Coordinates of C-alpha atoms in Angstrom, one line a residue:
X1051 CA 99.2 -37.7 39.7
X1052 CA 95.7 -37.3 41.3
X1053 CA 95.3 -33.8 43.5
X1054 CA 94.2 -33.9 46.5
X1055 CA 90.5 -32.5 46.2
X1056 CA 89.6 -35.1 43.8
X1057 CA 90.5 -37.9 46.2
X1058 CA 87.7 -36.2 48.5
X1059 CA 85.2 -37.1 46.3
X1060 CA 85.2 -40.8 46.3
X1061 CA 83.8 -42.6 48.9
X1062 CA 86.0 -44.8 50.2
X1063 CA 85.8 -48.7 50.7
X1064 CA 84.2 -49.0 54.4
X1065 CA 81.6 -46.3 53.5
X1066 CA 80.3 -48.5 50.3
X1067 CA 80.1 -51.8 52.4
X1068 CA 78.2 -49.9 55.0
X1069 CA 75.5 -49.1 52.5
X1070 CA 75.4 -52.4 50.8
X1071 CA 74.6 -54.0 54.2
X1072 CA 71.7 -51.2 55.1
X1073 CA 70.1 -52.2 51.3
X1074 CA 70.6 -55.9 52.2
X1075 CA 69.2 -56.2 55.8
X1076 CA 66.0 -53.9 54.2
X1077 CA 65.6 -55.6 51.4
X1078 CA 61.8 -56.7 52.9
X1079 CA 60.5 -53.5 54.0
X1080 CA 61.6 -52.3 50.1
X1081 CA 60.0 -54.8 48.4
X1082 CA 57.0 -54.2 50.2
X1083 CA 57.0 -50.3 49.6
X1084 CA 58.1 -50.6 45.9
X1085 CA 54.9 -53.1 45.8
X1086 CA 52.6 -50.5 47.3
X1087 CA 53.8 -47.9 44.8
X1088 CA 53.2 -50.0 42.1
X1089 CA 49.5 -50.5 43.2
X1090 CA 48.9 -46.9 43.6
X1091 CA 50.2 -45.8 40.7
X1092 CA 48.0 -48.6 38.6
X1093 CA 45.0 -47.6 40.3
X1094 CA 45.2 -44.0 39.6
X1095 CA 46.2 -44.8 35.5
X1096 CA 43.1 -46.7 35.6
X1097 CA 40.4 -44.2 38.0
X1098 CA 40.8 -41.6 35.2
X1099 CA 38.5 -44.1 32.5
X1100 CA 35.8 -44.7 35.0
X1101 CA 32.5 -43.0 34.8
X1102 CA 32.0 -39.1 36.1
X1103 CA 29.8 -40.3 38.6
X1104 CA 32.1 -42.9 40.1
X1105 CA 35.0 -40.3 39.8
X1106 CA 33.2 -37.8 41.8
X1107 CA 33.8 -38.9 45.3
X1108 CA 33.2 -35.8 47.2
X1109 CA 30.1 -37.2 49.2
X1110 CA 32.1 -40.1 50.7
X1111 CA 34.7 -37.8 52.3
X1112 CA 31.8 -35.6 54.2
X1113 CA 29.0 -36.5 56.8
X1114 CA 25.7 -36.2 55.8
X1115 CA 23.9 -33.1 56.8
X1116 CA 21.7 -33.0 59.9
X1117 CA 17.8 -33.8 58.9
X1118 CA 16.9 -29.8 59.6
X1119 CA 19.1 -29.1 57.0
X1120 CA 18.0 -31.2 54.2
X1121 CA 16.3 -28.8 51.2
X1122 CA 14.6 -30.5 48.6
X1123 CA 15.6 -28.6 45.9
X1124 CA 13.3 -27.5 43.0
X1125 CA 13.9 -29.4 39.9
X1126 CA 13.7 -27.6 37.3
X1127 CA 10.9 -26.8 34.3
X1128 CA 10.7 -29.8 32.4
X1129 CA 12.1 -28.8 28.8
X1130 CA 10.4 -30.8 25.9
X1131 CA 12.9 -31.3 23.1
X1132 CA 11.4 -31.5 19.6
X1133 CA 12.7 -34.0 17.4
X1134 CA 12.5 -33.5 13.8
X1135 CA 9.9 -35.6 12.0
X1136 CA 9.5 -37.4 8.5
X1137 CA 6.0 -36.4 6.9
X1138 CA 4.5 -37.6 4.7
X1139 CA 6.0 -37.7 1.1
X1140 CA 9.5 -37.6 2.9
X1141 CA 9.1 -34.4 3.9
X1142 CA 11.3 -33.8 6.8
X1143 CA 10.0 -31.1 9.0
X1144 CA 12.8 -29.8 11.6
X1145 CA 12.2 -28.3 14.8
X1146 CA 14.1 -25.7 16.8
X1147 CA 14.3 -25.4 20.4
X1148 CA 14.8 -22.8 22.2
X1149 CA 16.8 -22.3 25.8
X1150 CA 17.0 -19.6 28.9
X1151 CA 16.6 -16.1 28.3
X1152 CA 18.5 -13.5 26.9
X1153 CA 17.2 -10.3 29.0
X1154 CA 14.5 -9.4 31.6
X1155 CA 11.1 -8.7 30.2
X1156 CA 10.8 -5.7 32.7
X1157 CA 12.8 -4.6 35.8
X1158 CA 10.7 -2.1 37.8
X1159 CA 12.6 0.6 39.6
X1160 CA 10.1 2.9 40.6
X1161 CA 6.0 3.7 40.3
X1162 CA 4.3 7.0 41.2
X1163 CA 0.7 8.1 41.7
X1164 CA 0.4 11.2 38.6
X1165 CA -3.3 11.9 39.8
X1166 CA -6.5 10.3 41.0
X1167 CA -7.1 8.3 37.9
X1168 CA -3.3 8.1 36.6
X1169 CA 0.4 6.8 37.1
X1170 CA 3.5 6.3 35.9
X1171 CA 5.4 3.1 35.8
X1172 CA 9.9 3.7 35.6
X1173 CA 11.6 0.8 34.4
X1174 CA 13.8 -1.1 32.2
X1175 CA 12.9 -3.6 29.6
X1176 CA 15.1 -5.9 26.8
X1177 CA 16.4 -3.0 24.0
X1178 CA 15.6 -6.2 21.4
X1179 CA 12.5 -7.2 22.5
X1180 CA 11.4 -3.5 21.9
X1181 CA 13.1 -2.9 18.8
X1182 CA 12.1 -6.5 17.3
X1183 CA 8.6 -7.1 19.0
X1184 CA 5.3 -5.5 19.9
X1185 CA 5.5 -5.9 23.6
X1186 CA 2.2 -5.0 25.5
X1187 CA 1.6 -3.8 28.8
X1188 CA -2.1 -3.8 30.9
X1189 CA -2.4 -1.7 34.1
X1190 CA -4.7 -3.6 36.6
X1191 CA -6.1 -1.5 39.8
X1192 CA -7.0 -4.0 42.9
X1193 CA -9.0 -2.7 45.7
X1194 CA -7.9 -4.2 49.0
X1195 CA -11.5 -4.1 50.1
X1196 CA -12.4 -5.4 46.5
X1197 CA -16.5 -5.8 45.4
X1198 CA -17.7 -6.9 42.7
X1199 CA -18.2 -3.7 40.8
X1200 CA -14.4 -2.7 41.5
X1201 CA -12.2 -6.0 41.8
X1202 CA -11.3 -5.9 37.8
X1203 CA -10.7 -2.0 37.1
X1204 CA -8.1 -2.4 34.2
X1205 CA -6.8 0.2 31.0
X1206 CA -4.0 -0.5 28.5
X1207 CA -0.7 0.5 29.7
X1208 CA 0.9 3.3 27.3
X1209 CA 4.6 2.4 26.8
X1210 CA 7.0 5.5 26.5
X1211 CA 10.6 4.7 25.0
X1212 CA 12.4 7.9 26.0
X1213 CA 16.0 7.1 25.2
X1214 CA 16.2 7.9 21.4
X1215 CA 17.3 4.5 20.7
X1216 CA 20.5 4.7 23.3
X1217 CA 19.9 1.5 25.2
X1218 CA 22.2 -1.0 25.2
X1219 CA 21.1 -4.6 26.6
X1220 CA 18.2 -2.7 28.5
X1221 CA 16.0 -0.1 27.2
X1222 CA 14.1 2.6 29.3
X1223 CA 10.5 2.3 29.6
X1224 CA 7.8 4.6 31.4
X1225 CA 4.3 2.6 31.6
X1226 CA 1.4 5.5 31.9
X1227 CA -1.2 3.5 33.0
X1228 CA -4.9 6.1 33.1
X1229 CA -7.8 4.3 34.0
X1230 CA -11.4 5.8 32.9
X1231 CA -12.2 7.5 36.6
X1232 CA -10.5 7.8 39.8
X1233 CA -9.1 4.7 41.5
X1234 CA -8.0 4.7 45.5
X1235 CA -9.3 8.1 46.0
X1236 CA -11.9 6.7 48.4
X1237 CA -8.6 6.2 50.6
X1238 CA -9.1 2.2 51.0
X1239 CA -5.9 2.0 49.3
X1240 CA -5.3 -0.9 46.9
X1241 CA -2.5 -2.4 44.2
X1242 CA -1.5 -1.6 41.0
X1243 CA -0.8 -4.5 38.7
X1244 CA 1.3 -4.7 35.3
X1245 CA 0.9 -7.4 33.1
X1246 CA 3.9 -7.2 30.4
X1247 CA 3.4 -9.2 27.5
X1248 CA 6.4 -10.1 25.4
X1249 CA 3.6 -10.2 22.5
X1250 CA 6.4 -13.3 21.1
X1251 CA 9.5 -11.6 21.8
X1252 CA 9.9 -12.2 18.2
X1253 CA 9.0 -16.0 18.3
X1254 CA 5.4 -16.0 17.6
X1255 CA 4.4 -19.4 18.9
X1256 CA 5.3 -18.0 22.3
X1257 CA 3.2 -15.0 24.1
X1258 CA 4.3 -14.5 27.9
X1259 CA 3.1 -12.2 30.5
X1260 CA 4.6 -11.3 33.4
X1261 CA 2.8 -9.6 36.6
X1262 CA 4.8 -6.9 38.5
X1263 CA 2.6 -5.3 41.6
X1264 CA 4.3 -1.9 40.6
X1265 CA 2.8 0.0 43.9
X1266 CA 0.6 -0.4 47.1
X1267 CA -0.9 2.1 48.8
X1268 CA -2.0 1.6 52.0
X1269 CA -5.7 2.3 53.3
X1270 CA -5.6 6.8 54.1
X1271 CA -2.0 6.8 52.8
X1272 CA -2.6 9.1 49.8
X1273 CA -4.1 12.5 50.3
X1274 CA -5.8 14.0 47.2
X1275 CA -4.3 17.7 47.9
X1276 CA -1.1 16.7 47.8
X1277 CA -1.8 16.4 43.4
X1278 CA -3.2 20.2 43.8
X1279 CA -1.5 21.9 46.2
X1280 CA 1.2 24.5 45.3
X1281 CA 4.4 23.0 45.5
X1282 CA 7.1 23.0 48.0
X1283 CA 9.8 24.3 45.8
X1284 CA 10.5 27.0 43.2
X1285 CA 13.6 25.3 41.6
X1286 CA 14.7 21.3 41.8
X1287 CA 18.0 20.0 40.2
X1288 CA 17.5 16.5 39.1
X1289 CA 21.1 15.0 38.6
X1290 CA 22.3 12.5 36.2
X1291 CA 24.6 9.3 38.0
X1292 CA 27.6 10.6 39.6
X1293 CA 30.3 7.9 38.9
X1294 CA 34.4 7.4 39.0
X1295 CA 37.0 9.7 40.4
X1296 CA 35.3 13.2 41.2
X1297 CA 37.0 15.9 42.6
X1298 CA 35.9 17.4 45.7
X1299 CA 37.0 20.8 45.2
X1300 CA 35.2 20.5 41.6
X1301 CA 31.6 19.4 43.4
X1302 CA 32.2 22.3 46.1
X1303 CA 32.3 24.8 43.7
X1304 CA 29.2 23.4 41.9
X1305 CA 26.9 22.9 44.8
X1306 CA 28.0 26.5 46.7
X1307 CA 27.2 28.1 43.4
X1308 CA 23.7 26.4 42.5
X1309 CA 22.5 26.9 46.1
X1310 CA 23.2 30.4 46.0
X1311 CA 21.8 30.8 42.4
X1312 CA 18.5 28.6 43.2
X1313 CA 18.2 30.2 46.3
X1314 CA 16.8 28.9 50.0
X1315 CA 13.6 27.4 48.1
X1316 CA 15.5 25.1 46.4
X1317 CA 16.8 21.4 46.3
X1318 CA 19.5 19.2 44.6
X1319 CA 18.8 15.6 44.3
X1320 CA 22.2 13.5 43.6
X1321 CA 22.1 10.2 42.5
X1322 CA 25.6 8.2 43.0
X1323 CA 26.3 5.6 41.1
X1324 CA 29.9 4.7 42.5
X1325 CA 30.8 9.0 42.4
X1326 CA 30.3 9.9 45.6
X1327 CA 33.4 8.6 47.6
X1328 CA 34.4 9.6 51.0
X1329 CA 35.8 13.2 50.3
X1330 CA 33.2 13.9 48.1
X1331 CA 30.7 13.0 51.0
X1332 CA 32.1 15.5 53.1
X1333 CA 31.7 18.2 50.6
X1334 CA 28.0 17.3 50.1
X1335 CA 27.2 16.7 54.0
X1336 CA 26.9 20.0 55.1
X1337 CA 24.5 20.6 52.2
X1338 CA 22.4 17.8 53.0
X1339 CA 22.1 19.0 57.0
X1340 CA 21.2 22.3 55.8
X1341 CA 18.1 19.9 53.9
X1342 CA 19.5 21.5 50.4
X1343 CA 20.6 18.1 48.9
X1344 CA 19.4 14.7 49.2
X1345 CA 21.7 11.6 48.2
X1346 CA 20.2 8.7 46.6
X1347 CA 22.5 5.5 46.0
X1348 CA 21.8 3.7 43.1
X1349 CA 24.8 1.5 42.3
X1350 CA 22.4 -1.5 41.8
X1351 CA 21.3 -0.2 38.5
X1352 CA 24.6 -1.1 37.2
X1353 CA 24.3 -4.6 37.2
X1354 CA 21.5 -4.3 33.7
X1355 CA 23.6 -2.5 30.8
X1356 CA 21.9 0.6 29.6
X1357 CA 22.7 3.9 28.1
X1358 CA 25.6 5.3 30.3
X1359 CA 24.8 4.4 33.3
X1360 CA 21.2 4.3 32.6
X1361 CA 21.0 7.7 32.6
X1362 CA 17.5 8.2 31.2
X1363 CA 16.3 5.9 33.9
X1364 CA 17.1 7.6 36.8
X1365 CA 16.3 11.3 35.2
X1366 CA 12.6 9.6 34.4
X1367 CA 12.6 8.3 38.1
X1368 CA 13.6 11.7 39.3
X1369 CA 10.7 13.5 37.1
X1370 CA 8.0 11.4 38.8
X1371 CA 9.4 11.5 42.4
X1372 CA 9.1 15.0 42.7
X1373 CA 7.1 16.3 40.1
X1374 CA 4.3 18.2 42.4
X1375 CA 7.4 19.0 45.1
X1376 CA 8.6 21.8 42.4
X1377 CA 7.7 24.6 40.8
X1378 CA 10.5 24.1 37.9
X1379 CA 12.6 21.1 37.4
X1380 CA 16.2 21.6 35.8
X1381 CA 18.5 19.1 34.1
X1382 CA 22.3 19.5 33.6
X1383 CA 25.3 17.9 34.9
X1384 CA 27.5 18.6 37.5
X1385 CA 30.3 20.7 35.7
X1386 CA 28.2 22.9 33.9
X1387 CA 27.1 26.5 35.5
X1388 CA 23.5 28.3 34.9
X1389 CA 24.3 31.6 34.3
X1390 CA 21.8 34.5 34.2
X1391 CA 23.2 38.1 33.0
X1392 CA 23.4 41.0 35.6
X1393 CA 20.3 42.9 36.4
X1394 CA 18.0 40.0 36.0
X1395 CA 17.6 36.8 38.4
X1396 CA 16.6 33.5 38.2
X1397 CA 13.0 34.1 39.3
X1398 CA 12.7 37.2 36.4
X1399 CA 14.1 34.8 33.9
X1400 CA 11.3 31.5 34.5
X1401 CA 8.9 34.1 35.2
X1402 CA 8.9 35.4 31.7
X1403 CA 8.7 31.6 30.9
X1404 CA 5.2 30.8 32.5
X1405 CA 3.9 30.2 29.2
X1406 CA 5.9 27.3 28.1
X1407 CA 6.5 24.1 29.5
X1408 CA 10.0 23.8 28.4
X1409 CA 12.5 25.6 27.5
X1410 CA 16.3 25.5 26.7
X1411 CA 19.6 26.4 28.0
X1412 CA 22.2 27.6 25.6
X1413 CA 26.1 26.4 25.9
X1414 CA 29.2 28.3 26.5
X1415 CA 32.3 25.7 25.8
X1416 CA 35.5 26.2 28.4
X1417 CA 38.7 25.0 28.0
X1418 CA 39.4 21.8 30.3
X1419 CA 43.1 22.9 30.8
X1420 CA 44.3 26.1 29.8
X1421 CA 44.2 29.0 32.7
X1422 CA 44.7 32.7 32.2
X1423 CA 48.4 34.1 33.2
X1424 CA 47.2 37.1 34.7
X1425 CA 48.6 36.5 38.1
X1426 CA 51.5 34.7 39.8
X1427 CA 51.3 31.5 39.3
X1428 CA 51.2 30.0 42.4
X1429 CA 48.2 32.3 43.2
X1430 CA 46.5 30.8 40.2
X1431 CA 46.6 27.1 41.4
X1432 CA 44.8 28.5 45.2
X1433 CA 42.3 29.9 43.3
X1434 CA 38.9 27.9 42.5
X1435 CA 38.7 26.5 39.0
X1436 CA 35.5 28.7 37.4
X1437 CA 38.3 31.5 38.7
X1438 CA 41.1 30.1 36.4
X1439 CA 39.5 28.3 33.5
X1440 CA 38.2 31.5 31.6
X1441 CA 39.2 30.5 27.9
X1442 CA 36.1 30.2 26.3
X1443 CA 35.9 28.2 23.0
X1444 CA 34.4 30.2 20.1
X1445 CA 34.9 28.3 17.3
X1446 CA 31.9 29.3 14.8
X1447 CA 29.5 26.7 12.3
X1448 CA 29.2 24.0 14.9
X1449 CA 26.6 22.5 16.8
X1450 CA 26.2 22.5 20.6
X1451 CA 24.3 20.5 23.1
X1452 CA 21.5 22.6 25.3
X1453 CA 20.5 21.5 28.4
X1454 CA 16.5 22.6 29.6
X1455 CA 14.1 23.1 32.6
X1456 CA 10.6 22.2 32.8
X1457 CA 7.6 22.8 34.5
X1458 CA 7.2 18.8 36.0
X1459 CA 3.4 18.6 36.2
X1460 CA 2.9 19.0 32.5
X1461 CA 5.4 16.4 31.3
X1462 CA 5.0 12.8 31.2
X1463 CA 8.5 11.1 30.5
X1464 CA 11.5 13.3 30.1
X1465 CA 15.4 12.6 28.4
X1466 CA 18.9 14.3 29.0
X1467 CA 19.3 17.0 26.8
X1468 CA 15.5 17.8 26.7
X1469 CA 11.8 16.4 26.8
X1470 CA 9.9 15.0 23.9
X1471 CA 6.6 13.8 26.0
X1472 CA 5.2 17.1 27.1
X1473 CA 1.8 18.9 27.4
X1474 CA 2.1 22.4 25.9
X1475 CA 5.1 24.5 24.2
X1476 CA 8.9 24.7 24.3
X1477 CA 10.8 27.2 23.9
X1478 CA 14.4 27.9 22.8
X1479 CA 14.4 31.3 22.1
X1480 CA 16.2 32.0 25.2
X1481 CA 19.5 33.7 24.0
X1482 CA 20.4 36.6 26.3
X1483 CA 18.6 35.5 29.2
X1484 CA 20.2 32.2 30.2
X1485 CA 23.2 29.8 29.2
X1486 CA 25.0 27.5 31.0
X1487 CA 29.1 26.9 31.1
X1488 CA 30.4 24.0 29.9
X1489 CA 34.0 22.9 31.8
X1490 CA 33.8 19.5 30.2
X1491 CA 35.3 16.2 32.0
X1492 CA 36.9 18.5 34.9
X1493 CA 34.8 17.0 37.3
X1494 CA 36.0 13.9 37.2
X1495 CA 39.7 14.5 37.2
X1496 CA 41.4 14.7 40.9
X1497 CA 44.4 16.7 39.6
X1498 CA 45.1 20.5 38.8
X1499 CA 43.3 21.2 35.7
X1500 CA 45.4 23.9 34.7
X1501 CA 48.2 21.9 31.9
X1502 CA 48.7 25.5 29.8
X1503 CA 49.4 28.8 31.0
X1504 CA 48.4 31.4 28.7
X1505 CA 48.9 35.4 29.0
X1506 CA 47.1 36.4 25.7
X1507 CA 43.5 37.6 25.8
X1508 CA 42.7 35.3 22.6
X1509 CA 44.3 32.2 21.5
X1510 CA 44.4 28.8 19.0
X1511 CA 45.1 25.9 20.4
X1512 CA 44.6 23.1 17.9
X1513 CA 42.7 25.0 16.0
X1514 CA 40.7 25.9 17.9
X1515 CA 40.2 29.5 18.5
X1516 CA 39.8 30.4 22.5
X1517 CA 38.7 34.3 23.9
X1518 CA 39.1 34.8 27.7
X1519 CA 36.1 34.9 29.2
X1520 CA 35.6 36.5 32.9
X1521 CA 32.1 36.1 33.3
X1522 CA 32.3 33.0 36.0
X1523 CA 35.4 34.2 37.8
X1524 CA 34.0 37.3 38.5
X1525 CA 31.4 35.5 40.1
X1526 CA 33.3 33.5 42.3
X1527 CA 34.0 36.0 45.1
X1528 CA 30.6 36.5 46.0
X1529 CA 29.5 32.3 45.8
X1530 CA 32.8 31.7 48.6
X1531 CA 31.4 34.2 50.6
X1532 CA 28.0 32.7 50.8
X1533 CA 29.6 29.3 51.2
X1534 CA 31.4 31.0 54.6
X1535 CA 28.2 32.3 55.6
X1536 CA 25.9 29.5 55.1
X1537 CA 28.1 26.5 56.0
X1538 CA 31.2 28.4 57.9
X1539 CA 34.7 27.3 57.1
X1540 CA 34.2 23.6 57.4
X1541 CA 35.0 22.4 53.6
X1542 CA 38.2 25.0 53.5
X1543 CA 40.8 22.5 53.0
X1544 CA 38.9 20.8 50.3
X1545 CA 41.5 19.0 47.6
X1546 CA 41.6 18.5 44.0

């Protein structure tokens, strides 16, 4: 016996001879479609063996462009292929050809004027080309009211490599290009020219030169006492590139600090290479409208791969911007503190250090993330980090980085931990007089950097043995009161 629910499921008899009739009456108008399929479908199995260029119907389904429009592009350099040839004998010679390019010869970022007869030329070059070759440079001056005793004034370029061997793709290069008497101190202004000679590139069939125009100066734009006079600041911070995630409160701390320990003749150049978001722009605005800091974005230099975000690049670029604006010219990074002892002060300290044109700064190591249980702990996360992170690492037998300050118009190139291209002595006898403290990668971490609580005066943490160190925190109190005075309370709800 057949239920009842499957008897739904059949159609019954009328419903079939309906559709039969439908099919029948359009049996036409479905030969025709079925037809049409068929073509289309054997048209498309056969358009995927034609030719590119007949498959390639993209111009047919537009309108051409209007005649104002039409470009004629520029073809491009005619590349002569060499085949390989049979000599004589049935020798076969081959040949080798070679394609594009694998870096940029030179990329210019900055030139300055060093003195009437000298200047300096900041750039980047291929690391490979200056590793593997014997690239050339040739520093042309151009007059623009040129005669013919002065329109060919040229000297050799002296190249300057002063990245140890860091690069990466792109090398650092600083061109001093010092021809045999004064050019463009007549104040007709004029150009000055850099040919850069790939000397092969390590192909020696082929010698290119390139021709940057590395600076104008415009008739009476360069004043002669501006190389002489005495500079406009005793102390000038030149800043590596600022980049990822800082933390406001962290760059607060460091500029309140510096400003107070530089004093009102000094500046702070930052240079922000993707660093300096929003919140960190409103801890460094007040600064800047008080003319204490000035903000240079240079995020474009990250499109060439150098040394760590071409660090030595824009330190180099910094040295020659400002180099008679400055009496000293200091290099450290933005969480580490200059320190100098009680009962002496900055000015006593590079006084006594006239004599040299360098000199470094020793290191004191802090802990990253273990704070000093001295108080209750939710006072300890109000209070500023140099208050709380006062372990200081004093593990013996191992070597630490220095950082240095130099006097700027006696050095020609410069680097990151100190300068080899210098005109006189260095120093680094300076034990007792100045260090600087190290809080290592706290800058760029937006959270609480306190991940141990400690309540002993010495400790080991991984072997490593730590002494609390109060030297920083007890300068705090008097650094937020100068903040307050200088600035008022504007940056008081500053966040990690």
């Amino acid at each position: 016996m057949v239920k009842d629910n499957d008897q739904i499921q059949i159609p019954n008899h009328k419903e079939k001879k309906m559709l039969i009739g439908v099919v029948w009456n359009c049996a036409a108008e479905l030969k025709l479609l079925l037809s049409a399929l068929l073509f289309l479908c054997s048209l498309i199995t056969l358009f995927q063996f034609f030719p590119s260029s007949f498959r390639d119907l993209s111009g047919c389904a537009s309108f051409p462009p209007p005649s104002s429009a039409l470009v004629t592009p520029t073809p491009p350099p005619v590349h002569t292929k060499l085949e390989d040839d049979v000599l004589q004998g049935g020798l076969i010679k081959r040949n080798f050809n070679g394609y594009g390019s694998a870096a940029y010869n030179f990329i210019l970022m900055s030139a300055y004027r060093g003195g009437g007869d000298t200047f300096a030329v900041i750039g980047l070059s291929s690391k490979p080309l200056h590793v593997f070759a014997k690239p050339t440079y040739l520093c042309q001056w151009v007059p623009h009211n040129a005669t013919e005793n002065h329109e060919n004034i040229t000297a050799p370029g002296y190249k300057i490599l002063p990245d140890w061997g860091y690069g990466r793709v792109y090398t650092v290069v600083v061109v001093n290009c010092t021809f045999p008497f004064p050019v463009g101190h007549d104040g007709g202004g004029g150009r000055l020219l850099v040919h850069a000679s790939i000397a092969g590139g390590g192909d020696s069939n082929l010698d290119l030169t390139d021709t940057i125009e590395a600076l104008t100066e415009g008739p009476g734009s360069v004043n002669p006492l501006q190389l002489t006079a005495p500079p406009k600041y005793d102390y000038l911070y030149c800043g590596s590139p600022l980049y990822g995630g800082l933390s406001p409160q962290r760059v607060r701390e460091w500029v309140a600090y510096h400003v107070k320990m530089f004093g009102e003749n000094s500046h702070f150049v930052i240079h922000d290479a993707g660093g300096v978001h929003p919140e960190v722009m409103e801890v460094l605005r007040p600064w800047i409208e008080k003319g204490f800091v000035t903000l240079q974005d240079i995020r474009e230099e990250e499109r060439f791969d150098g040394y760590y975000h071409n660090q030595f690049l824009i330190v180099n670029d910094c040295l020659h911007r400002y180099r008679f604006m400055t009496k000293w010219m200091f290099f450290f990074d933005v969480d580490e503190f200059i320190f100098v002892p009680k009962k002496a002060t900055i000015k006593t300290v590079t006084d006594s250090l006239l004599q040299y044109t360098q000199f470094t700064i020793e290191q004191r190591t802090m802990s990253n993330k273990l704070c000093y249980l001295d108080d209750s702990v939710g006072k300890i996360y109000r209070k500023w980090g140099i208050e709380k992170l006062v372990y200081r690492d004093t593990k013996r037998g191992i070597r630490r980085d220095r950082k240095y300050a130099i006097q700027p118009r006696n050095v020609f190139a410069t680097g990151v931990h100190m300068s080899q291209n210098i005109k006189g002595k260095t120093t680094h006898k300076t034990e007792g007089k100045l260090m600087y403290y190290h809080y290592h990668g706290t800058i760029s971490e937006r959270r609480e950097p306190c991940r141990q609580l400690e309540n002993a005066t010495e400790v080991n943490v991984a072997g490593t043995p730590y002494v609390v160190d109060t030297t920083m925190r007890e300068a705090a109190g008097a650094v937020k009161r100068f903040e307050l005075r200088m600035i008022g309370s504007v940056l008081q709800k500053t966040h990690q």
